[in-house]
PDB file of C-alpha atoms in Angstrom:
ATOM      1  CA  MET A   1      11.540 -20.839   9.865  1.00 64.00           C
ATOM      2  CA  ILE A   2      11.757 -24.105   7.921  1.00 78.00           C
ATOM      3  CA  VAL A   3      15.445 -25.231   6.863  1.00 86.00           C
ATOM      4  CA  PRO A   4      15.435 -25.977   3.171  1.00 90.00           C
ATOM      5  CA  LYS A   5      16.456 -29.457   2.176  1.00 95.00           C
ATOM      6  CA  THR A   6      19.335 -29.098  -0.338  1.00 97.00           C
ATOM      7  CA  TYR A   7      19.178 -31.111  -3.782  1.00 98.00           C
ATOM      8  CA  ASP A   8      21.164 -31.051  -6.913  1.00 98.00           C
ATOM      9  CA  LEU A   9      17.916 -31.197  -8.978  1.00 98.00           C
ATOM     10  CA  ILE A  10      14.356 -30.529  -8.011  1.00 98.00           C
ATOM     11  CA  ILE A  11      11.828 -31.537 -10.794  1.00 98.00           C
ATOM     12  CA  LEU A  12       8.189 -29.734 -10.439  1.00 97.00           C
ATOM     13  CA  GLY A  13       5.541 -32.342 -11.847  1.00 96.00           C
ATOM     14  CA  ALA A  14       5.524 -36.055 -11.742  1.00 96.00           C
ATOM     15  CA  GLY A  15       3.904 -36.612 -14.993  1.00 95.00           C
ATOM     16  CA  PRO A  16       5.944 -38.371 -18.037  1.00 96.00           C
ATOM     17  CA  ALA A  17       8.145 -35.492 -18.541  1.00 97.00           C
ATOM     18  CA  GLY A  18       8.769 -34.713 -14.769  1.00 97.00           C
ATOM     19  CA  LEU A  19       9.485 -38.471 -13.846  1.00 98.00           C
ATOM     20  CA  THR A  20      11.745 -39.012 -17.202  1.00 97.00           C
ATOM     21  CA  ALA A  21      13.806 -36.198 -15.877  1.00 98.00           C
ATOM     22  CA  GLY A  22      13.694 -37.329 -12.515  1.00 98.00           C
ATOM     23  CA  LEU A  23      15.130 -41.120 -14.038  1.00 98.00           C
ATOM     24  CA  TYR A  24      17.832 -39.222 -15.786  1.00 98.00           C
ATOM     25  CA  GLY A  25      19.162 -36.800 -13.032  1.00 98.00           C
ATOM     26  CA  SER A  26      19.226 -39.634 -10.704  1.00 97.00           C
ATOM     27  CA  ARG A  27      21.070 -42.012 -12.902  1.00 97.00           C
ATOM     28  CA  ALA A  28      23.768 -39.254 -13.572  1.00 97.00           C
ATOM     29  CA  GLY A  29      24.447 -39.012  -9.744  1.00 97.00           C
ATOM     30  CA  LEU A  30      22.310 -35.804  -9.117  1.00 98.00           C
ATOM     31  CA  LYS A  31      20.546 -36.043  -5.541  1.00 98.00           C
ATOM     32  CA  THR A  32      17.068 -35.416  -7.285  1.00 98.00           C
ATOM     33  CA  ILE A  33      13.615 -35.242  -5.924  1.00 97.00           C
ATOM     34  CA  VAL A  34      10.246 -35.043  -7.851  1.00 97.00           C
ATOM     35  CA  LEU A  35       7.235 -32.619  -6.202  1.00 96.00           C
ATOM     36  CA  ASP A  36       3.752 -33.242  -7.521  1.00 93.00           C
ATOM     37  CA  PRO A  37       0.714 -31.924  -6.078  1.00 89.00           C
ATOM     38  CA  LYS A  38      -1.297 -34.689  -6.745  1.00 87.00           C
ATOM     39  CA  ASN A  39      -0.369 -38.502  -7.513  1.00 89.00           C
ATOM     40  CA  PRO A  40       2.518 -39.461  -9.911  1.00 92.00           C
ATOM     41  CA  GLY A  41       1.357 -40.188 -13.767  1.00 92.00           C
ATOM     42  CA  GLY A  42      -0.192 -36.569 -14.962  1.00 90.00           C
ATOM     43  CA  GLN A  43      -2.338 -36.631 -17.953  1.00 85.00           C
ATOM     44  CA  MET A  44      -1.587 -40.391 -18.199  1.00 88.00           C
ATOM     45  CA  LEU A  45      -3.844 -40.753 -15.486  1.00 86.00           C
ATOM     46  CA  LEU A  46      -6.895 -39.746 -17.090  1.00 78.00           C
ATOM     47  CA  THR A  47      -6.207 -42.060 -20.053  1.00 77.00           C
ATOM     48  CA  ASP A  48      -7.888 -45.599 -20.015  1.00 77.00           C
ATOM     49  CA  ASP A  49      -5.806 -47.266 -22.828  1.00 81.00           C
ATOM     50  CA  ILE A  50      -2.621 -46.115 -24.596  1.00 85.00           C
ATOM     51  CA  TYR A  51      -1.828 -47.243 -27.718  1.00 83.00           C
ATOM     52  CA  ASN A  52       1.016 -44.702 -29.017  1.00 84.00           C
ATOM     53  CA  TYR A  53       3.560 -45.447 -26.509  1.00 89.00           C
ATOM     54  CA  PRO A  54       6.415 -47.231 -27.869  1.00 93.00           C
ATOM     55  CA  GLY A  55       7.463 -51.062 -26.384  1.00 94.00           C
ATOM     56  CA  HIS A  56       3.421 -51.519 -26.052  1.00 93.00           C
ATOM     57  CA  PRO A  57       1.947 -52.697 -29.181  1.00 93.00           C
ATOM     58  CA  ASP A  58      -1.079 -54.248 -27.468  1.00 92.00           C
ATOM     59  CA  GLY A  59      -1.680 -50.855 -25.309  1.00 90.00           C
ATOM     60  CA  ILE A  60      -1.161 -50.248 -21.832  1.00 93.00           C
ATOM     61  CA  THR A  61      -3.417 -48.601 -19.484  1.00 91.00           C
ATOM     62  CA  GLY A  62      -2.657 -45.194 -18.169  1.00 90.00           C
ATOM     63  CA  GLN A  63      -2.273 -46.210 -14.383  1.00 92.00           C
ATOM     64  CA  LYS A  64       0.270 -49.027 -15.383  1.00 95.00           C
ATOM     65  CA  LEU A  65       2.102 -47.132 -17.590  1.00 95.00           C
ATOM     66  CA  ALA A  66       2.644 -44.440 -14.665  1.00 95.00           C
ATOM     67  CA  ASP A  67       3.372 -46.839 -12.137  1.00 96.00           C
ATOM     68  CA  LEU A  68       6.144 -47.904 -14.474  1.00 97.00           C
ATOM     69  CA  PHE A  69       7.441 -44.604 -14.774  1.00 97.00           C
ATOM     70  CA  LEU A  70       7.486 -44.151 -11.125  1.00 97.00           C
ATOM     71  CA  LYS A  71       9.188 -47.527 -10.219  1.00 97.00           C
ATOM     72  CA  GLN A  72      12.135 -46.869 -12.798  1.00 97.00           C
ATOM     73  CA  ALA A  73      12.814 -43.418 -11.438  1.00 97.00           C
ATOM     74  CA  GLN A  74      12.893 -44.441  -8.153  1.00 97.00           C
ATOM     75  CA  LYS A  75      14.945 -47.544  -8.973  1.00 96.00           C
ATOM     76  CA  TYR A  76      17.912 -44.963  -9.470  1.00 96.00           C
ATOM     77  CA  GLY A  77      17.429 -43.455  -6.070  1.00 96.00           C
ATOM     78  CA  CYS A  78      14.965 -40.592  -7.243  1.00 98.00           C
ATOM     79  CA  GLU A  79      12.751 -39.185  -4.469  1.00 97.00           C
ATOM     80  CA  VAL A  80       9.020 -38.433  -5.525  1.00 96.00           C
ATOM     81  CA  LEU A  81       6.832 -36.472  -2.974  1.00 93.00           C
ATOM     82  CA  ASN A  82       3.267 -36.981  -4.199  1.00 90.00           C
ATOM     83  CA  ARG A  83       0.204 -35.085  -2.985  1.00 87.00           C
ATOM     84  CA  ALA A  84       2.642 -31.960  -2.042  1.00 84.00           C
ATOM     85  CA  GLY A  85      -0.082 -29.624  -2.493  1.00 81.00           C
ATOM     86  CA  SER A  86       0.502 -26.335  -4.053  1.00 85.00           C
ATOM     87  CA  VAL A  87       4.239 -25.244  -4.633  1.00 88.00           C
ATOM     88  CA  GLN A  88       5.647 -21.713  -4.546  1.00 90.00           C
ATOM     89  CA  LEU A  89       9.195 -20.997  -6.288  1.00 93.00           C
ATOM     90  CA  ALA A  90      11.132 -18.171  -5.069  1.00 92.00           C
ATOM     91  CA  GLN A  91      14.713 -17.551  -6.252  1.00 90.00           C
ATOM     92  CA  LYS A  92      17.293 -16.316  -3.775  1.00 87.00           C
ATOM     93  CA  ASP A  93      20.837 -15.183  -4.839  1.00 85.00           C
ATOM     94  CA  ASP A  94      21.962 -17.834  -7.260  1.00 86.00           C
ATOM     95  CA  HIS A  95      19.794 -20.826  -6.098  1.00 93.00           C
ATOM     96  CA  PHE A  96      15.811 -21.615  -5.744  1.00 96.00           C
ATOM     97  CA  ILE A  97      13.787 -22.092  -2.928  1.00 95.00           C
ATOM     98  CA  ILE A  98      10.601 -24.452  -3.503  1.00 94.00           C
ATOM     99  CA  THR A  99       8.047 -24.611  -0.427  1.00 92.00           C
ATOM    100  CA  ALA A 100       5.358 -27.450  -0.563  1.00 88.00           C
ATOM    101  CA  ARG A 101       3.373 -29.010   2.321  1.00 82.00           C
ATOM    102  CA  ASP A 102       5.060 -27.357   5.064  1.00 82.00           C
ATOM    103  CA  ALA A 103       8.583 -28.322   3.852  1.00 91.00           C
ATOM    104  CA  ALA A 104      11.454 -26.608   1.848  1.00 94.00           C
ATOM    105  CA  TYR A 105      13.582 -27.703  -0.763  1.00 96.00           C
ATOM    106  CA  GLN A 106      16.577 -25.720  -2.387  1.00 96.00           C
ATOM    107  CA  SER A 107      18.561 -26.244  -5.695  1.00 97.00           C
ATOM    108  CA  ASP A 108      20.516 -24.563  -8.025  1.00 97.00           C
ATOM    109  CA  ALA A 109      18.415 -25.955 -10.673  1.00 97.00           C
ATOM    110  CA  VAL A 110      14.839 -26.837 -11.207  1.00 98.00           C
ATOM    111  CA  ILE A 111      12.898 -28.256 -14.308  1.00 98.00           C
ATOM    112  CA  VAL A 112       9.358 -27.098 -14.284  1.00 98.00           C
ATOM    113  CA  ALA A 113       7.146 -29.732 -15.774  1.00 97.00           C
ATOM    114  CA  THR A 114       3.868 -29.353 -14.486  1.00 96.00           C
ATOM    115  CA  GLY A 115       1.769 -29.995 -17.485  1.00 94.00           C
ATOM    116  CA  CYS A 116      -1.189 -28.650 -18.090  1.00 93.00           C
ATOM    117  CA  SER A 117      -5.178 -28.618 -17.072  1.00 90.00           C
ATOM    118  CA  PRO A 118      -8.289 -28.916 -18.832  1.00 90.00           C
ATOM    119  CA  ARG A 119      -9.922 -25.810 -20.089  1.00 92.00           C
ATOM    120  CA  ARG A 120     -13.498 -24.878 -18.687  1.00 95.00           C
ATOM    121  CA  LEU A 121     -16.098 -24.620 -21.316  1.00 96.00           C
ATOM    122  CA  GLY A 122     -17.641 -21.078 -19.483  1.00 95.00           C
ATOM    123  CA  ALA A 123     -21.202 -22.066 -19.976  1.00 97.00           C
ATOM    124  CA  ALA A 124     -23.651 -21.092 -17.498  1.00 97.00           C
ATOM    125  CA  GLY A 125     -24.353 -23.734 -14.773  1.00 97.00           C
ATOM    126  CA  GLU A 126     -20.946 -25.280 -15.371  1.00 97.00           C
ATOM    127  CA  LYS A 127     -19.439 -24.690 -11.832  1.00 94.00           C
ATOM    128  CA  LYS A 128     -22.655 -25.468 -10.336  1.00 96.00           C
ATOM    129  CA  PHE A 129     -22.717 -29.087 -11.668  1.00 96.00           C
ATOM    130  CA  SER A 130     -19.155 -30.042 -11.731  1.00 93.00           C
ATOM    131  CA  GLY A 131     -18.852 -33.037  -9.688  1.00 89.00           C
ATOM    132  CA  ALA A 132     -22.410 -33.284  -9.957  1.00 94.00           C
ATOM    133  CA  GLY A 133     -22.987 -34.367 -13.969  1.00 96.00           C
ATOM    134  CA  VAL A 134     -20.023 -32.223 -15.328  1.00 96.00           C
ATOM    135  CA  SER A 135     -16.949 -34.085 -15.534  1.00 94.00           C
ATOM    136  CA  TYR A 136     -13.343 -33.560 -17.200  1.00 93.00           C
ATOM    137  CA  CYS A 137     -12.346 -37.101 -16.967  1.00 89.00           C
ATOM    138  CA  ALA A 138     -14.115 -39.936 -18.710  1.00 90.00           C
ATOM    139  CA  VAL A 139     -11.838 -42.667 -16.970  1.00 83.00           C
ATOM    140  CA  CYS A 140     -12.501 -41.096 -13.695  1.00 83.00           C
ATOM    141  CA  ASP A 141     -16.426 -40.774 -13.367  1.00 90.00           C
ATOM    142  CA  ALA A 142     -17.613 -42.670 -16.408  1.00 92.00           C
ATOM    143  CA  ASN A 143     -18.943 -45.598 -13.926  1.00 90.00           C
ATOM    144  CA  PHE A 144     -21.508 -43.029 -12.511  1.00 93.00           C
ATOM    145  CA  PHE A 145     -22.973 -42.952 -15.543  1.00 96.00           C
ATOM    146  CA  GLU A 146     -23.724 -46.641 -16.738  1.00 96.00           C
ATOM    147  CA  ASP A 147     -26.511 -47.116 -18.813  1.00 97.00           C
ATOM    148  CA  LEU A 148     -27.417 -43.364 -18.616  1.00 98.00           C
ATOM    149  CA  GLU A 149     -27.014 -40.920 -21.774  1.00 98.00           C
ATOM    150  CA  VAL A 150     -24.376 -38.481 -21.481  1.00 98.00           C
ATOM    151  CA  VAL A 151     -22.820 -35.691 -24.073  1.00 98.00           C
ATOM    152  CA  VAL A 152     -18.800 -35.290 -24.996  1.00 98.00           C
ATOM    153  CA  ILE A 153     -18.249 -31.454 -25.763  1.00 98.00           C
ATOM    154  CA  GLY A 154     -15.018 -31.078 -28.134  1.00 97.00           C
ATOM    155  CA  GLY A 155     -13.859 -32.418 -31.521  1.00 96.00           C
ATOM    156  CA  GLY A 156     -10.271 -33.482 -30.727  1.00 94.00           C
ATOM    157  CA  ASP A 157      -8.453 -36.473 -29.920  1.00 93.00           C
ATOM    158  CA  SER A 158      -9.167 -36.663 -26.164  1.00 91.00           C
ATOM    159  CA  ALA A 159     -13.051 -35.770 -26.994  1.00 95.00           C
ATOM    160  CA  LEU A 160     -13.437 -38.644 -29.382  1.00 96.00           C
ATOM    161  CA  GLU A 161     -11.128 -40.949 -27.286  1.00 93.00           C
ATOM    162  CA  GLU A 162     -13.125 -40.603 -24.197  1.00 94.00           C
ATOM    163  CA  ALA A 163     -16.435 -40.725 -26.281  1.00 96.00           C
ATOM    164  CA  ALA A 164     -15.362 -44.036 -27.544  1.00 96.00           C
ATOM    165  CA  TYR A 165     -14.503 -45.175 -23.768  1.00 95.00           C
ATOM    166  CA  LEU A 166     -18.097 -43.962 -22.524  1.00 96.00           C
ATOM    167  CA  SER A 167     -19.715 -46.182 -25.120  1.00 97.00           C
ATOM    168  CA  ARG A 168     -18.822 -48.980 -23.357  1.00 95.00           C
ATOM    169  CA  LEU A 169     -20.692 -47.979 -20.345  1.00 96.00           C
ATOM    170  CA  CYS A 170     -23.337 -45.643 -21.175  1.00 97.00           C
ATOM    171  CA  LYS A 171     -26.681 -45.961 -22.930  1.00 97.00           C
ATOM    172  CA  HIS A 172     -25.835 -43.162 -25.565  1.00 98.00           C
ATOM    173  CA  VAL A 173     -23.095 -40.405 -25.828  1.00 98.00           C
ATOM    174  CA  HIS A 174     -23.693 -37.354 -28.020  1.00 98.00           C
ATOM    175  CA  ILE A 175     -20.904 -35.631 -29.198  1.00 98.00           C
ATOM    176  CA  ILE A 176     -21.499 -31.973 -29.584  1.00 98.00           C
ATOM    177  CA  HIS A 177     -19.044 -30.005 -31.804  1.00 98.00           C
ATOM    178  CA  ARG A 178     -19.250 -26.457 -32.922  1.00 96.00           C
ATOM    179  CA  ARG A 179     -17.590 -26.848 -36.170  1.00 96.00           C
ATOM    180  CA  ASN A 180     -18.923 -29.017 -39.027  1.00 96.00           C
ATOM    181  CA  GLN A 181     -15.983 -31.566 -39.046  1.00 95.00           C
ATOM    182  CA  PHE A 182     -13.591 -32.918 -36.294  1.00 96.00           C
ATOM    183  CA  ARG A 183     -10.192 -31.690 -35.811  1.00 93.00           C
ATOM    184  CA  ALA A 184      -9.318 -35.044 -34.254  1.00 94.00           C
ATOM    185  CA  SER A 185      -6.673 -37.398 -36.281  1.00 94.00           C
ATOM    186  CA  ASP A 186      -8.157 -40.238 -38.634  1.00 95.00           C
ATOM    187  CA  ALA A 187      -6.898 -42.795 -35.941  1.00 93.00           C
ATOM    188  CA  CYS A 188      -9.310 -41.224 -33.428  1.00 94.00           C
ATOM    189  CA  GLN A 189     -12.222 -40.332 -35.714  1.00 96.00           C
ATOM    190  CA  CYS A 190     -12.185 -44.076 -36.185  1.00 95.00           C
ATOM    191  CA  LEU A 191     -12.798 -45.093 -32.953  1.00 94.00           C
ATOM    192  CA  VAL A 192     -16.354 -43.694 -32.853  1.00 95.00           C
ATOM    193  CA  ARG A 193     -17.180 -43.727 -36.606  1.00 93.00           C
ATOM    194  CA  ASN A 194     -19.136 -47.139 -36.547  1.00 93.00           C
ATOM    195  CA  LEU A 195     -20.334 -47.218 -32.775  1.00 96.00           C
ATOM    196  CA  LYS A 196     -24.188 -47.610 -32.783  1.00 96.00           C
ATOM    197  CA  ASN A 197     -24.283 -46.010 -29.754  1.00 97.00           C
ATOM    198  CA  VAL A 198     -22.555 -42.785 -30.395  1.00 98.00           C
ATOM    199  CA  SER A 199     -24.030 -39.838 -32.684  1.00 97.00           C
ATOM    200  CA  VAL A 200     -22.947 -36.237 -33.509  1.00 98.00           C
ATOM    201  CA  ILE A 201     -24.369 -32.824 -33.255  1.00 98.00           C
ATOM    202  CA  TRP A 202     -22.597 -30.672 -35.651  1.00 98.00           C
ATOM    203  CA  ASP A 203     -22.272 -27.038 -35.537  1.00 98.00           C
ATOM    204  CA  THR A 204     -23.869 -26.748 -31.994  1.00 98.00           C
ATOM    205  CA  VAL A 205     -22.610 -25.256 -28.543  1.00 98.00           C
ATOM    206  CA  VAL A 206     -23.740 -25.812 -25.124  1.00 98.00           C
ATOM    207  CA  GLU A 207     -25.177 -22.673 -23.975  1.00 97.00           C
ATOM    208  CA  LYS A 208     -26.102 -23.890 -20.300  1.00 98.00           C
ATOM    209  CA  PHE A 209     -26.079 -26.679 -17.886  1.00 98.00           C
ATOM    210  CA  GLN A 210     -29.717 -27.391 -16.248  1.00 98.00           C
ATOM    211  CA  GLY A 211     -30.916 -29.523 -13.388  1.00 97.00           C
ATOM    212  CA  ASP A 212     -31.860 -29.348  -9.682  1.00 96.00           C
ATOM    213  CA  ASP A 213     -29.154 -30.829  -7.459  1.00 95.00           C
ATOM    214  CA  LEU A 214     -27.894 -33.082 -10.525  1.00 96.00           C
ATOM    215  CA  LEU A 215     -27.543 -32.509 -14.148  1.00 97.00           C
ATOM    216  CA  GLU A 216     -30.662 -33.277 -16.085  1.00 98.00           C
ATOM    217  CA  SER A 217     -30.381 -31.532 -19.437  1.00 98.00           C
ATOM    218  CA  VAL A 218     -28.068 -29.303 -21.724  1.00 98.00           C
ATOM    219  CA  HIS A 219     -29.498 -26.360 -23.556  1.00 98.00           C
ATOM    220  CA  LEU A 220     -28.018 -26.471 -26.943  1.00 98.00           C
ATOM    221  CA  SER A 221     -27.935 -23.864 -29.664  1.00 98.00           C
ATOM    222  CA  LYS A 222     -26.757 -23.797 -33.527  1.00 97.00           C
ATOM    223  CA  THR A 223     -24.235 -21.798 -34.270  1.00 96.00           C
ATOM    224  CA  ASP A 224     -25.908 -19.719 -36.882  1.00 96.00           C
ATOM    225  CA  GLY A 225     -28.725 -19.132 -34.025  1.00 94.00           C
ATOM    226  CA  SER A 226     -31.029 -21.167 -36.207  1.00 96.00           C
ATOM    227  CA  LYS A 227     -32.293 -23.442 -33.468  1.00 97.00           C
ATOM    228  CA  LYS A 228     -32.247 -23.629 -29.823  1.00 97.00           C
ATOM    229  CA  TRP A 229     -33.339 -26.715 -27.667  1.00 98.00           C
ATOM    230  CA  ASP A 230     -32.791 -28.695 -24.605  1.00 98.00           C
ATOM    231  CA  LEU A 231     -31.478 -32.254 -24.829  1.00 98.00           C
ATOM    232  CA  ASN A 232     -31.955 -34.533 -21.599  1.00 98.00           C
ATOM    233  CA  VAL A 233     -28.638 -35.776 -20.266  1.00 98.00           C
ATOM    234  CA  ASN A 234     -27.146 -37.154 -16.892  1.00 97.00           C
ATOM    235  CA  GLY A 235     -23.602 -36.190 -17.760  1.00 97.00           C
ATOM    236  CA  ALA A 236     -21.432 -34.101 -19.432  1.00 98.00           C
ATOM    237  CA  PHE A 237     -17.688 -34.426 -20.332  1.00 97.00           C
ATOM    238  CA  ILE A 238     -15.764 -31.155 -21.559  1.00 97.00           C
ATOM    239  CA  TYR A 239     -12.815 -31.739 -23.868  1.00 95.00           C
ATOM    240  CA  VAL A 240     -12.013 -27.983 -25.368  1.00 95.00           C
ATOM    241  CA  GLY A 241      -8.385 -28.033 -24.774  1.00 90.00           C
ATOM    242  CA  GLN A 242      -5.552 -27.098 -21.986  1.00 90.00           C
ATOM    243  CA  ILE A 243      -4.356 -24.521 -20.055  1.00 93.00           C
ATOM    244  CA  ALA A 244      -0.813 -24.302 -18.901  1.00 95.00           C
ATOM    245  CA  ASN A 245       0.046 -24.837 -15.005  1.00 94.00           C
ATOM    246  CA  THR A 246       2.086 -21.792 -14.509  1.00 95.00           C
ATOM    247  CA  ALA A 247       0.312 -19.725 -12.402  1.00 92.00           C
ATOM    248  CA  PHE A 248       2.672 -19.919  -9.685  1.00 92.00           C
ATOM    249  CA  LEU A 249       5.872 -18.724 -11.614  1.00 94.00           C
ATOM    250  CA  PRO A 250       7.096 -15.702 -10.874  1.00 92.00           C
ATOM    251  CA  ASP A 251       7.062 -12.733 -13.641  1.00 93.00           C
ATOM    252  CA  SER A 252      10.679 -13.272 -14.342  1.00 93.00           C
ATOM    253  CA  VAL A 253      10.114 -16.611 -16.143  1.00 96.00           C
ATOM    254  CA  ASP A 254       8.956 -15.647 -19.918  1.00 97.00           C
ATOM    255  CA  ILE A 255       5.582 -17.184 -20.937  1.00 96.00           C
ATOM    256  CA  ASP A 256       3.613 -16.580 -24.327  1.00 95.00           C
ATOM    257  CA  PRO A 257       0.268 -14.998 -24.228  1.00 93.00           C
ATOM    258  CA  ALA A 258      -1.415 -18.043 -23.894  1.00 90.00           C
ATOM    259  CA  GLY A 259       0.546 -18.926 -20.612  1.00 93.00           C
ATOM    260  CA  TRP A 260       3.128 -21.428 -22.265  1.00 96.00           C
ATOM    261  CA  ILE A 261       6.758 -21.084 -20.936  1.00 97.00           C
ATOM    262  CA  ILE A 262       9.160 -19.953 -23.517  1.00 98.00           C
ATOM    263  CA  THR A 263      12.468 -22.045 -23.798  1.00 97.00           C
ATOM    264  CA  ASN A 264      15.045 -22.443 -26.193  1.00 96.00           C
ATOM    265  CA  GLU A 265      16.400 -25.752 -27.568  1.00 94.00           C
ATOM    266  CA  LYS A 266      18.179 -26.342 -24.341  1.00 96.00           C
ATOM    267  CA  LEU A 267      14.883 -26.261 -22.553  1.00 97.00           C
ATOM    268  CA  GLU A 268      16.344 -23.442 -20.721  1.00 98.00           C
ATOM    269  CA  THR A 269      13.930 -20.700 -19.586  1.00 98.00           C
ATOM    270  CA  SER A 270      14.734 -16.785 -19.070  1.00 97.00           C
ATOM    271  CA  VAL A 271      15.645 -17.470 -15.697  1.00 96.00           C
ATOM    272  CA  ARG A 272      19.215 -19.122 -15.451  1.00 96.00           C
ATOM    273  CA  GLY A 273      18.957 -22.425 -13.732  1.00 97.00           C
ATOM    274  CA  LEU A 274      15.689 -23.014 -14.316  1.00 98.00           C
ATOM    275  CA  TYR A 275      14.185 -25.502 -17.282  1.00 98.00           C
ATOM    276  CA  ALA A 276      10.939 -26.513 -18.529  1.00 98.00           C
ATOM    277  CA  ALA A 277       9.852 -29.840 -20.074  1.00 97.00           C
ATOM    278  CA  GLY A 278       7.078 -31.388 -21.187  1.00 96.00           C
ATOM    279  CA  ASP A 279       3.141 -29.966 -22.311  1.00 93.00           C
ATOM    280  CA  VAL A 280       3.905 -26.546 -20.045  1.00 96.00           C
ATOM    281  CA  ARG A 281       6.209 -25.531 -22.596  1.00 96.00           C
ATOM    282  CA  GLN A 282       5.302 -23.466 -25.852  1.00 94.00           C
ATOM    283  CA  LYS A 283       5.791 -25.925 -28.505  1.00 87.00           C
ATOM    284  CA  ASP A 284       4.265 -27.328 -31.843  1.00 76.00           C
ATOM    285  CA  VAL A 285       2.511 -30.871 -31.360  1.00 62.00           C
TER     286      VAL A 285
END
């Protein structure tokens, strides 16, 4: 039987919300630990340059900002365990037991800051070519497609930001959007508006990813069914929304139909002692 280590505060997720909570907890004198299944930084690590974070008027890379968040939290004694793998949360009497990477942790208070993950498109061949031409992170995989043609699927801020980033390395970037106008902010639309190697295919969806061992083309269809055709590309980057990382939570935690955690203005969930912060919460952005 694993004997749990006792903490005043356990935080699940080392993204911006989790590391900020770790900073505040440790500065308040609480014995605090942050557990993350991967590396500290969350979705900051998926962003090349961040221009909208206060205090950095010239922008800062996602990796550097994540490193600064981590350094500041650790400066005040916050423990951070990265690559903890999947976690399990259970409630026993008036405290919580968290298990992760063959270890257990116990606390009366837990903050869930697990964020969200990229939503899959659901088109045929997507799973087959994941990691073999299909990607959800341009910053991670752009170098594999230098001087090649790629598609970006989506019309929000992330899609246009990543299309602009890919344009620096790729021969041509085709943005495929199922509507006739972007839902991205004006600032993000400006990023791609005058790029000569970026073009937009409106009112179109990807029906299938095609190829042998690697992606070779995408099968496209107009949303009104008027046209179907193949577009030869070597890479496809998908940005069609996010899903909340809440699958590990017990049924006693109230979530909305889309999977986001419901909290009050104090960030309290329906379970006493369990809080939620950051992107995993139900909220307006």
